[in-house]
Short mmCIF file of C-alpha atoms and ligand atoms in Angstrom, two decimals:
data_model
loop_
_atom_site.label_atom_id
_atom_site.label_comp_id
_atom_site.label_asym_id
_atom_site.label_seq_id
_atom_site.Cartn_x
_atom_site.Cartn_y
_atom_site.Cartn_z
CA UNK A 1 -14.15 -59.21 26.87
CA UNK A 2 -13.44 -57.24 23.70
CA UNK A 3 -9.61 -56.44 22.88
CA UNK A 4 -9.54 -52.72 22.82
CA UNK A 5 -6.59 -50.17 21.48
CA UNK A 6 -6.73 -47.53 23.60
CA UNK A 7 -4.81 -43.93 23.39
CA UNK A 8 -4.49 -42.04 26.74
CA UNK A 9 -4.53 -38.21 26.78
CA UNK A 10 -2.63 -36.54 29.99
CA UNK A 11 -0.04 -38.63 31.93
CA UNK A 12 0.04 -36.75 35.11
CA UNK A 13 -1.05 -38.09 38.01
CA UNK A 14 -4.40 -40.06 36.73
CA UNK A 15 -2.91 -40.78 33.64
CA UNK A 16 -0.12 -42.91 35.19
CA UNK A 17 -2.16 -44.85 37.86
CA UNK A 18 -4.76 -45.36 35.26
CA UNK A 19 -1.85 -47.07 32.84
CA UNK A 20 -0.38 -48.85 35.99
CA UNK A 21 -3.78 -50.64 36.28
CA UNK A 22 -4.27 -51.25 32.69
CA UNK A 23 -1.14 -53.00 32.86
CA UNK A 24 -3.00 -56.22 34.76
CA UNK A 25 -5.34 -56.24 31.61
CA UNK A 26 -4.01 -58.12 28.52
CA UNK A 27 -7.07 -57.08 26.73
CA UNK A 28 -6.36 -53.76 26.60
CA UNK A 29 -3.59 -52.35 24.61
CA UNK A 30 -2.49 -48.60 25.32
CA UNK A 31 -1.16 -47.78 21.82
CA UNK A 32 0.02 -43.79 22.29
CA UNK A 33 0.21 -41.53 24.79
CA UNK A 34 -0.24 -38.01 24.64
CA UNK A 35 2.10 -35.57 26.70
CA UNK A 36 2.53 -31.85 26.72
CA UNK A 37 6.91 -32.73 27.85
CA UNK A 38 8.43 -35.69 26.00
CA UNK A 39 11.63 -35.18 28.32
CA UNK A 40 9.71 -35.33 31.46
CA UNK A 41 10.99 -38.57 33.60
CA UNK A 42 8.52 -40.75 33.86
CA UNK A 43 8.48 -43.04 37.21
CA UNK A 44 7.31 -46.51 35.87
CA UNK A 45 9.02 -49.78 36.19
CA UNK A 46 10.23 -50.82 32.38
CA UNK A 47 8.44 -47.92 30.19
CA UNK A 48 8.47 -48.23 26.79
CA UNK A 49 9.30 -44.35 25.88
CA UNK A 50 7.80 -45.13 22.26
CA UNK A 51 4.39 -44.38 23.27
CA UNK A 52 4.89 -41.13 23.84
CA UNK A 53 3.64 -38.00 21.51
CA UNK A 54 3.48 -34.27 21.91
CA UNK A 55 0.59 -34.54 19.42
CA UNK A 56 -2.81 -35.78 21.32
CA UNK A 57 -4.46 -35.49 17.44
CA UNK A 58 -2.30 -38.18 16.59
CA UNK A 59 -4.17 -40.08 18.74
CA UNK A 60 -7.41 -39.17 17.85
CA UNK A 61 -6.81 -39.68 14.51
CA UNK A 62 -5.32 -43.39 14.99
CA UNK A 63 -7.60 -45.24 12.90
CA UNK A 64 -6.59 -48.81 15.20
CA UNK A 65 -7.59 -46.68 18.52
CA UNK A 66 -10.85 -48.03 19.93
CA UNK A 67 -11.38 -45.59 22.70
CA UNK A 68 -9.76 -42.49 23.83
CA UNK A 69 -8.91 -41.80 27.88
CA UNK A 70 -9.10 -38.81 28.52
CA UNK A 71 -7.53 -37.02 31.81
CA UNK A 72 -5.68 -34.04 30.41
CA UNK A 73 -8.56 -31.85 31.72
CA UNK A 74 -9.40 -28.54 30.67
CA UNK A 75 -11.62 -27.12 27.85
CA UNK A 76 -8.67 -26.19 24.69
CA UNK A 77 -7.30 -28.05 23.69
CA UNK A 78 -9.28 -30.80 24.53
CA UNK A 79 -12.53 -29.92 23.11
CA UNK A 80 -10.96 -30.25 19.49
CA UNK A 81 -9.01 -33.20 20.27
CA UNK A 82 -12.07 -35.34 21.65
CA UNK A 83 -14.00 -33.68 18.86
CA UNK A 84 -12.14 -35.36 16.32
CA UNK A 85 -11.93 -38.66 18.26
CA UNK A 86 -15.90 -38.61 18.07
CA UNK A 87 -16.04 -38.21 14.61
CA UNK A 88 -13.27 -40.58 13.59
CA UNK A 89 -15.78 -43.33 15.41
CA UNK A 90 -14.21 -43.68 18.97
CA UNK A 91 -15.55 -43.91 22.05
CA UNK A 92 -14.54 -41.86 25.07
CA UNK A 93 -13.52 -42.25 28.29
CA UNK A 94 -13.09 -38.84 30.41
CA UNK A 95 -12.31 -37.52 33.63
CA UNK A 96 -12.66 -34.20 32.52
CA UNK A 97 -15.42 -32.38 34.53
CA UNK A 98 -14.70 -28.97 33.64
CA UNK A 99 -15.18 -30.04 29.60
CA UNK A 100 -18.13 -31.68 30.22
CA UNK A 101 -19.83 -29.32 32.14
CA UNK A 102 -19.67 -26.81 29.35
CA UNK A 103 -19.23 -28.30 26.42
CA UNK A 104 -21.38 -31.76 27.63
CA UNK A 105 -24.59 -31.41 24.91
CA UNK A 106 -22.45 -30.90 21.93
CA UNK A 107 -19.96 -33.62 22.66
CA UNK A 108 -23.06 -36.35 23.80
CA UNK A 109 -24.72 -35.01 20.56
CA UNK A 110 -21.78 -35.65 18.05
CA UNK A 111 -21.38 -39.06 20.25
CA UNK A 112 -24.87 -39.89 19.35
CA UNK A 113 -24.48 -39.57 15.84
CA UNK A 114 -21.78 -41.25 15.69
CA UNK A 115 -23.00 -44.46 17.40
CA UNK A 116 -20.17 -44.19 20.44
CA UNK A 117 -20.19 -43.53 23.51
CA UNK A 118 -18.44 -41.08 26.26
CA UNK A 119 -17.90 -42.58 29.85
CA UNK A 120 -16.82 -40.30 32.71
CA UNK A 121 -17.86 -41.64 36.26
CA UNK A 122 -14.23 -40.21 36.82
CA UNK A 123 -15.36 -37.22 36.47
CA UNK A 124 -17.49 -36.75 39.85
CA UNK A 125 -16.56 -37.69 43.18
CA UNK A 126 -12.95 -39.16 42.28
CA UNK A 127 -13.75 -43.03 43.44
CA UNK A 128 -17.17 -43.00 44.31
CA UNK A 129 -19.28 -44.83 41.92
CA UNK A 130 -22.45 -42.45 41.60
CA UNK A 131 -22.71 -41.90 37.63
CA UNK A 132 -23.02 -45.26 36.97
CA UNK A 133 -25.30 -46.36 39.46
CA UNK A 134 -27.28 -43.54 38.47
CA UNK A 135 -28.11 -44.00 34.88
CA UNK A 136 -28.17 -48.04 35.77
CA UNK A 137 -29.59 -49.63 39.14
CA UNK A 138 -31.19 -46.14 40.37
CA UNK A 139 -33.20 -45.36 36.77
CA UNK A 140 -36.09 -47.05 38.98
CA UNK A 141 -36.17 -43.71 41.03
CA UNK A 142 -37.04 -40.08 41.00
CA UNK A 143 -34.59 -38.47 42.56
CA UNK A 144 -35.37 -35.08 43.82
CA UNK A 145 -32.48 -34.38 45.96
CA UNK A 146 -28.72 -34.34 46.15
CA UNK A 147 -26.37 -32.89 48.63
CA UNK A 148 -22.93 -33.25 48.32
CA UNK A 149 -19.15 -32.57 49.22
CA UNK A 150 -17.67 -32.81 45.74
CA UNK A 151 -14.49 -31.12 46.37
CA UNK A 152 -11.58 -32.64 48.54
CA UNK A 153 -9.26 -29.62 48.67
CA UNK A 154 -11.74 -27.30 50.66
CA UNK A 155 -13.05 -30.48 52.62
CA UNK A 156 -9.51 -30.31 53.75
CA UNK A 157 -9.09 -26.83 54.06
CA UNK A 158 -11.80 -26.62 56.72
CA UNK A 159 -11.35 -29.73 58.29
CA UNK A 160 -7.60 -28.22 59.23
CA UNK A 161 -9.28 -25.54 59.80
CA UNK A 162 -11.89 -26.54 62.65
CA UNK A 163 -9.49 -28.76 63.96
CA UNK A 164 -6.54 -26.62 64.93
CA UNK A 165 -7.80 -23.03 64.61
CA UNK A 166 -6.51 -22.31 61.96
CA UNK A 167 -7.35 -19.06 59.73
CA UNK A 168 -7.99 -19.61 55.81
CA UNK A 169 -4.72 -18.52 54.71
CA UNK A 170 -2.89 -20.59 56.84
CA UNK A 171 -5.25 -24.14 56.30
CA UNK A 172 -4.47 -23.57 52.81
CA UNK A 173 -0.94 -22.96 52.79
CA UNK A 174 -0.88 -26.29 54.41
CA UNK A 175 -3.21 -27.94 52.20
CA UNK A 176 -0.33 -26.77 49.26
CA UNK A 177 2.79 -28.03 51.34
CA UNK A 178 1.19 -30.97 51.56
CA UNK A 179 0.01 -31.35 47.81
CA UNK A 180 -3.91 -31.54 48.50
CA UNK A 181 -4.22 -27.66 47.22
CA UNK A 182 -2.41 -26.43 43.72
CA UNK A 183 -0.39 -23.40 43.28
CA UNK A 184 -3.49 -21.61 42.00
CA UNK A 185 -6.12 -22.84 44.20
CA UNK A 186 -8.49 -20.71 42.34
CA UNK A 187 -10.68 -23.98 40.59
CA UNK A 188 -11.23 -25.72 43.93
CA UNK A 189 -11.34 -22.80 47.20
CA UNK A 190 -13.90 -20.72 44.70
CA UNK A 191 -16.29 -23.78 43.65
CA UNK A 192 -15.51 -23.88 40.23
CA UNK A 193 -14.74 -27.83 40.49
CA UNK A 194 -17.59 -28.82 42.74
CA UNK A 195 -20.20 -26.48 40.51
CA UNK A 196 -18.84 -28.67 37.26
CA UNK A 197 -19.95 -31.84 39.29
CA UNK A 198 -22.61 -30.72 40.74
CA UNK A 199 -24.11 -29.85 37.04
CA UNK A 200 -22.98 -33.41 35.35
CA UNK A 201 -24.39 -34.80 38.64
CA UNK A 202 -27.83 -33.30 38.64
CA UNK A 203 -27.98 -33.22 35.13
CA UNK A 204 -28.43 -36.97 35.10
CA UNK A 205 -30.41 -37.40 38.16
CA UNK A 206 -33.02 -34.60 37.27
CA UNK A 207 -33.15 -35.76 33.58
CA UNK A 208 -33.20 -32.09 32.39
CA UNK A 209 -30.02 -30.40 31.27
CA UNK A 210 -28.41 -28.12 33.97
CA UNK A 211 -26.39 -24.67 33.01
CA UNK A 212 -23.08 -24.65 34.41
CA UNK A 213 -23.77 -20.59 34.16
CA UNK A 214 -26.92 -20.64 36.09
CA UNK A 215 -25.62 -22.37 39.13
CA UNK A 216 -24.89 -20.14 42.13
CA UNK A 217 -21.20 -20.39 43.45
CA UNK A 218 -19.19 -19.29 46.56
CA UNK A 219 -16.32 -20.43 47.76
CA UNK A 220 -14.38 -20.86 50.98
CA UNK A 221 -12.22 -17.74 51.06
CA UNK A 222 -14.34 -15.59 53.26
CA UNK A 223 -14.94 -18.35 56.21
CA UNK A 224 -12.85 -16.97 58.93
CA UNK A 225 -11.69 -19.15 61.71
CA UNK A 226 -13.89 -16.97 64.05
CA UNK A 227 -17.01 -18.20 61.70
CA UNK A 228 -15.73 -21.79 62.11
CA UNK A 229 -15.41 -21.01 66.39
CA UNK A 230 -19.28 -19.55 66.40
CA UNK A 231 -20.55 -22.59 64.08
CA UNK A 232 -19.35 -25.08 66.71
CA UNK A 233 -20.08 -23.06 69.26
CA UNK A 234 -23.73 -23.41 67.95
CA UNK A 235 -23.61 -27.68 67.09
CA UNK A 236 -22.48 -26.98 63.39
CA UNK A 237 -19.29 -27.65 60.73
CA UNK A 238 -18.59 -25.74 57.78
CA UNK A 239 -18.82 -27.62 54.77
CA UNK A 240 -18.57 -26.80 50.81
CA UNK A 241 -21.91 -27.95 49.89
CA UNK A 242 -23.14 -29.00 46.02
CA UNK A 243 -26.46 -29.15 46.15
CA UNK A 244 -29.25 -29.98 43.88
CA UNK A 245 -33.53 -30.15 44.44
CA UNK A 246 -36.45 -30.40 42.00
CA UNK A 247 -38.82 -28.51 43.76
CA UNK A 248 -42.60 -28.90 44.38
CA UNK A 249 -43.18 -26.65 41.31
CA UNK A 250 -40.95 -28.51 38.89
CA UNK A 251 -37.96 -26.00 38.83
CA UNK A 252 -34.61 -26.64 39.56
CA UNK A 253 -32.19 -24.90 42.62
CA UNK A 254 -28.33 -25.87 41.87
CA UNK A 255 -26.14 -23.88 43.83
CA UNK A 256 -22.69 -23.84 45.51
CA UNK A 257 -21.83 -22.43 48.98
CA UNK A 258 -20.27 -23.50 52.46
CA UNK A 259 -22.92 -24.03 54.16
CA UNK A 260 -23.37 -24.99 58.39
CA UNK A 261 -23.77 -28.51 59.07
CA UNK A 262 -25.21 -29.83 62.22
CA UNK A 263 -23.11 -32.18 63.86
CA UNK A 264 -25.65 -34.77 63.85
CA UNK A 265 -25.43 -34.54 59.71
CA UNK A 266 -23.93 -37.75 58.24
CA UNK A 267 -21.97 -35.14 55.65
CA UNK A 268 -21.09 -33.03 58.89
CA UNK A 269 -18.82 -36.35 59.84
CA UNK A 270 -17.30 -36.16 56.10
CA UNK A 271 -13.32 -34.87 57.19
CA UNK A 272 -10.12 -34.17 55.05
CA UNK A 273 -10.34 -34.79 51.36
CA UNK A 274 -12.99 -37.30 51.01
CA UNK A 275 -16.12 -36.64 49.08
CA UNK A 276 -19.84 -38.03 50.15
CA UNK A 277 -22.58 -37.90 48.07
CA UNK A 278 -26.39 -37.75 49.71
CA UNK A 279 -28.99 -38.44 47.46
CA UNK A 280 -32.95 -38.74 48.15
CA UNK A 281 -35.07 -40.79 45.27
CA UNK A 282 -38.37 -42.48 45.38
CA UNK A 283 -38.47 -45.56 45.98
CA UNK A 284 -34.67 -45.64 46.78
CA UNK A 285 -34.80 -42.98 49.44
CA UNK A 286 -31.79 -41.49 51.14
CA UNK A 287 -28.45 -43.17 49.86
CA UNK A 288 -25.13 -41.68 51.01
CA UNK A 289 -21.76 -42.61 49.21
CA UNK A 290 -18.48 -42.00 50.87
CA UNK A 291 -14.91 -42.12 49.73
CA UNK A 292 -11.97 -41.07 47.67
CA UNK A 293 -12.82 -37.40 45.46
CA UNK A 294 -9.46 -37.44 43.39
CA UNK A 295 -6.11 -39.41 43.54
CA UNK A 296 -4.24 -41.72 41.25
CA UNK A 297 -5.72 -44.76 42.49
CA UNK A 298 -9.43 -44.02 43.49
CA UNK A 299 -9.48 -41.78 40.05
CA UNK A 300 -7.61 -44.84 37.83
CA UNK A 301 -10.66 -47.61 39.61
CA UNK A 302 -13.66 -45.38 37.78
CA UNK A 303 -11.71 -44.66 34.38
CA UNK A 304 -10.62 -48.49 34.20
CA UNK A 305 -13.63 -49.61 35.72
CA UNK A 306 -15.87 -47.61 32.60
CA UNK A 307 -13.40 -48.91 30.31
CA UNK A 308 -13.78 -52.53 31.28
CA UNK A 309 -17.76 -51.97 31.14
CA UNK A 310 -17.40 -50.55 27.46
CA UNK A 311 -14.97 -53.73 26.48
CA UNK A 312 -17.31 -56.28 27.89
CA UNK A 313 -20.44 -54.67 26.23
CA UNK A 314 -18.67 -54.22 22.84
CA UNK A 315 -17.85 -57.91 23.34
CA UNK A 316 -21.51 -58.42 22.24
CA UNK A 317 -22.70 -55.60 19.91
CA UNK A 318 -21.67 -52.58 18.46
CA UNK A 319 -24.05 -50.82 19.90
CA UNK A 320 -23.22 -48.61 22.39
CA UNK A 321 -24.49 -49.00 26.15
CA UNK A 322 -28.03 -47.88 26.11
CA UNK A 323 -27.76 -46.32 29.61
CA UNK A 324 -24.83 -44.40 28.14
CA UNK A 325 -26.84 -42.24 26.24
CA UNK A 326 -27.87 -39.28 27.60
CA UNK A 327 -31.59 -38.75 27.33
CA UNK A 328 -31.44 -35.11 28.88
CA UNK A 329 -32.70 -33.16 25.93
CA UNK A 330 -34.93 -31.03 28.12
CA UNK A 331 -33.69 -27.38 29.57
CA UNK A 332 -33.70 -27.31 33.82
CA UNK A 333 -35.85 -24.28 34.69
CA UNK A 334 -32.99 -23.23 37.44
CA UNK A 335 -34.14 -20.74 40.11
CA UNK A 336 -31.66 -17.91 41.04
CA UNK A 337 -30.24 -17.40 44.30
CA UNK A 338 -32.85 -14.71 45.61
CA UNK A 339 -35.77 -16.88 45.34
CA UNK A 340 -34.33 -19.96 47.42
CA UNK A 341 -35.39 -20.32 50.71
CA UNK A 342 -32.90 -21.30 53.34
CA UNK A 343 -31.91 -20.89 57.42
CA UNK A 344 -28.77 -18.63 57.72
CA UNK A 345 -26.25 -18.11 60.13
CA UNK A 346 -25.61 -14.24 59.80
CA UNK A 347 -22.48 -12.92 61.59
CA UNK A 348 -22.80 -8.90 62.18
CA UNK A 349 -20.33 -7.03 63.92
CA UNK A 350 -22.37 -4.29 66.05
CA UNK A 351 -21.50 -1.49 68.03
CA UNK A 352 -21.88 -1.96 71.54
CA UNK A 353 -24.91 0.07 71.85
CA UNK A 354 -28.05 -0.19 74.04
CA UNK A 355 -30.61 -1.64 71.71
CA UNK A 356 -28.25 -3.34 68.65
CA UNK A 357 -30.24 -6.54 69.16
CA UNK A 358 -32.78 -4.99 69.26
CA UNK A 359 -32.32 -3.27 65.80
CA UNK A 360 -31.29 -6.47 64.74
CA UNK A 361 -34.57 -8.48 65.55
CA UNK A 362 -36.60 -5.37 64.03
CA UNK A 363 -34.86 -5.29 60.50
CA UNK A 364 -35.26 -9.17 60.42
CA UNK A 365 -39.21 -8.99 61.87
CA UNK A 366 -39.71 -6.33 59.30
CA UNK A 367 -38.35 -8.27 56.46
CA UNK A 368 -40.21 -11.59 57.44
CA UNK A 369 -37.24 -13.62 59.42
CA UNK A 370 -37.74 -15.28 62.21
CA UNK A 371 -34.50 -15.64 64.10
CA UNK A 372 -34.05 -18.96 66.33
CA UNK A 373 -31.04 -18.25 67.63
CA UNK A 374 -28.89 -15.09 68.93
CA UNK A 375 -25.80 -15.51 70.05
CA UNK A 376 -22.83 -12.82 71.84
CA UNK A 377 -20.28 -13.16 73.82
CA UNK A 378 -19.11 -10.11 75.47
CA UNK A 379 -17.76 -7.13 74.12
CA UNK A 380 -14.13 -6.80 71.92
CA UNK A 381 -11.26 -4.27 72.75
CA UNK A 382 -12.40 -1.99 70.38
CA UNK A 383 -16.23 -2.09 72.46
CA UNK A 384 -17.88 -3.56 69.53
CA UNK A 385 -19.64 -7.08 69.40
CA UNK A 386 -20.02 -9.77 67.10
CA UNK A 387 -23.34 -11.26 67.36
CA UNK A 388 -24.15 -14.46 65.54
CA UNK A 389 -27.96 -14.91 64.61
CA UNK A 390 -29.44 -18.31 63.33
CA UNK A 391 -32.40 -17.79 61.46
CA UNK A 392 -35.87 -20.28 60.68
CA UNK A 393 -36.21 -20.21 57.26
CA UNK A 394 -36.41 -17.08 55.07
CA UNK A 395 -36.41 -16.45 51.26
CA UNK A 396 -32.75 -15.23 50.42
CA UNK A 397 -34.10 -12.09 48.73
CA UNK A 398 -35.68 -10.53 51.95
CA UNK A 399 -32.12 -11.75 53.50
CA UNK A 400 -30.40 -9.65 51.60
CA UNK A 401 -33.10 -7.06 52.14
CA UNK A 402 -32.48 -7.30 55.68
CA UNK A 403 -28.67 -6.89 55.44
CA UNK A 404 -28.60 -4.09 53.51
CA UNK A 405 -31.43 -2.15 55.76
CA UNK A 406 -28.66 -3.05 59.01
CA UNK A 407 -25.79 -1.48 57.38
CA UNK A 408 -27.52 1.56 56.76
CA UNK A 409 -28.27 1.63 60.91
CA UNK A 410 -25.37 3.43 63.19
CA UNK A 411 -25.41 0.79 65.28
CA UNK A 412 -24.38 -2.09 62.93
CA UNK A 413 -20.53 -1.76 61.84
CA UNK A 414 -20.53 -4.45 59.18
CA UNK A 415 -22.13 -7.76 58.37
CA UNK A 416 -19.18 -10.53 58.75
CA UNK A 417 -20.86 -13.16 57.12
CA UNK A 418 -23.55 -14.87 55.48
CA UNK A 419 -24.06 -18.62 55.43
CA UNK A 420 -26.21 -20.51 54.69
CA UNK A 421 -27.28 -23.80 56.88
CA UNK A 422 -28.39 -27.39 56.68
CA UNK A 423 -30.14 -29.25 59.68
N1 HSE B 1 -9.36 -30.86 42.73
C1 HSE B 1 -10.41 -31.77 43.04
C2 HSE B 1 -10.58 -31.89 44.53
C3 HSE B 1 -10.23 -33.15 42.47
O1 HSE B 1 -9.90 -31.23 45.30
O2 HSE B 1 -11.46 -32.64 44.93
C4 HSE B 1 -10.40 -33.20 41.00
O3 HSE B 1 -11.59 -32.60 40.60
#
């Protein structure tokens, strides 16, 4: 294996398990580290305070630094920083979803030029190995199909949340006692983190670049506990879905959303905050990865695990790994929202009316949904009703055609909730 310098950018929780584990490496050298506190105390056994800047340009601008880690995350600084690693000839190693995910093409295309290369199965699923297999052992396939539970913070959200009844609010302000949810929860509850995965991850498998600003995105923060209640009730979970498709007419549908999960649904088993990956490729077929999303340790295996890769492959050329590159040059024709077709799970709150279903099967009939399902149970204090309806599968634009033609009948107070559902 080739002796590599390396300079590590963010020593917060990845940085620090990933230089724990370098430490079992004697071919690898961490020259500098970058911080944003020099003062900070630093929990490791016999740390050598010297490698410590404030300056992460320093770094990339090291001319004995072989390869920069990256796992400062975010978009500025970084963007420069890496920028200027690239062009000074060094190769990258990232766990920085968010930076790839919009600023991927011109990074990989200064990259290119320059003859290095940027790693960063870190940067999906934590753990799980899925962007190397990908662009290695899995070229073989078309894959047409990914489904996915990219994000370990809502995973844990509504796991706490099926399991003890809990409401939103409360689930989360667990999930931050506990450390799996930050202060701002805003990047993980709203699917900002699992729609940066979910682009990186279909970008590859798809071959055709994906917009981060094209994919549809919802969050958790409107599933109520009753939604949760009425999805078991009916043989479902609740689950933050990433999903991907190439469909029949070559276009693209990326998109972001809880969806309901039949019980039966290998990702409907995936609890707390572990990510699972479901992917469907010819001749492969369906392959489901399970494990760690995020965490020192899971995080510090892929960044040490690309670096190792790069280091054994430089051993023997210069060259960088050809499966590295990324050969996704051509724009995703992505679908919007409206034109996807999908079952729901619709949750209306109806006055207690003679006839309210019956309103409620017309609007759907009239706008082309079949409904397989109808579920109430009694009638509230306040003598209205919530009634949960199921439907086959309908285009989302004549769904939303449908809601809006309810509200606008007496007998329908409001519509609770819209999900969407996977069998
Ligand atoms: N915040 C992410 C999660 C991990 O909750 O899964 C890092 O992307």
């Amino acid at each position: 294996m080739k002796k590599l310098k390396v300079g590590i950018i963010g020593f917060g929780t990845v940085g620090t398990g990933v230089f724990k584990v370098l430490q079992n490496y004697k071919e690898i050298t961490v020259k500098k580290i970058a911080v944003k506190n020099l003062n900070k105390k630093r929990n490791i056994e016999n740390f050598d305070e010297k490698l410590l800047t404030n300056n992460a340009f320093e770094i990339a601008n090291d001319p004995e630094i072989d390869v920069i880690i990256e796992v400062a995350g975010g978009v500025n600084p970084t963007f420069d920083i890496l920028k200027t690693a690239i062009n000074n000839g060094k190769h990258i190693v990232t766990a920085n979803k968010e930076l790839l995910a919009k600023k991927g093409s011109e990074l990989f295309q200064i990259a290119k030029e320059k003859n290095v290369v940027i790693l960063y199965e870190a940067a999906v699923a934590g753990g799980i190995p899925i962007i190397m297999p990908v662009k290695t052992i899995l070229c073989a396939n078309k894959i047409s199909k990914i489904a996915a539970i990219l994000n370990g913070t809502t995973n844990y959200i509504l796991t706490k949340m099926h399991e003890q009844n809990l409401s939103y609010e409360t689930a989360l302000k667990q999930a931050q006692e506990l450390g799996y949810a930050e202060t701002d929860p805003t990047g993980d509850v709203e699917g900002f983190d699992a729609a940066y995965k979910i682009s990186i991850l279909s970008t590859i498998s798809f071959n055709k670049k994906v917009s981060i600003d094209k994919i549809y995105r919802e969050g958790i923060t409107k599933i109520t506990a009753q939604d949760i209640k009425s999805a078991a009730e009916l043989g479902y979970r609740i689950k933050l879905i990433a999903m991907g498709q190439v469909l029949e007419n070559g276009k693209i549908d990326v998109r972001v959303h809880p969806m309901l999960v039949a019980k039966k649904h290998l990702l409907a088993k995936v609890n707390n905050a572990t990510n699972s990956i479901m992917l469907t490729g010819y001749p492969v077929g369906d392959l489901i990865l399970t494990g760690p999303g995020a965490g020192s340790e899971p995080t510090a295996s892929s960044v040490v695990g690309d670096l190792l890769v790069l280091a054994s492959e430089l051993e023997y050329s210069n060259a960088p790994l050809p499966q590295s590159i990324c050969h996704h040059d051509e724009i995703a024709d992505q679908i919007e929202i409206g034109e996807t077709f999908n079952e729901y799970y619709i949750s209306i709150n109806a006055s207690n009316n003679p006839g309210a279903i019956g309103i409620i099967g017309t609007i759907c009939g009239k706008n082309n949904i079949n409904i397989s399902t109808i579920m109430q149970k009694g009638v509230k204090d306040d003598n209205t009703a919530e009634i949960v309806v199921i439907t086959e599968k309908s285009k989302e634009s004549d769904v939303q055609n449908a809601l809006k033609e309810l509200l606008q009948s007496d007998s329908i107070k409001n519509i609770d909730n819209l999900l969407r559902v996977m069998n």
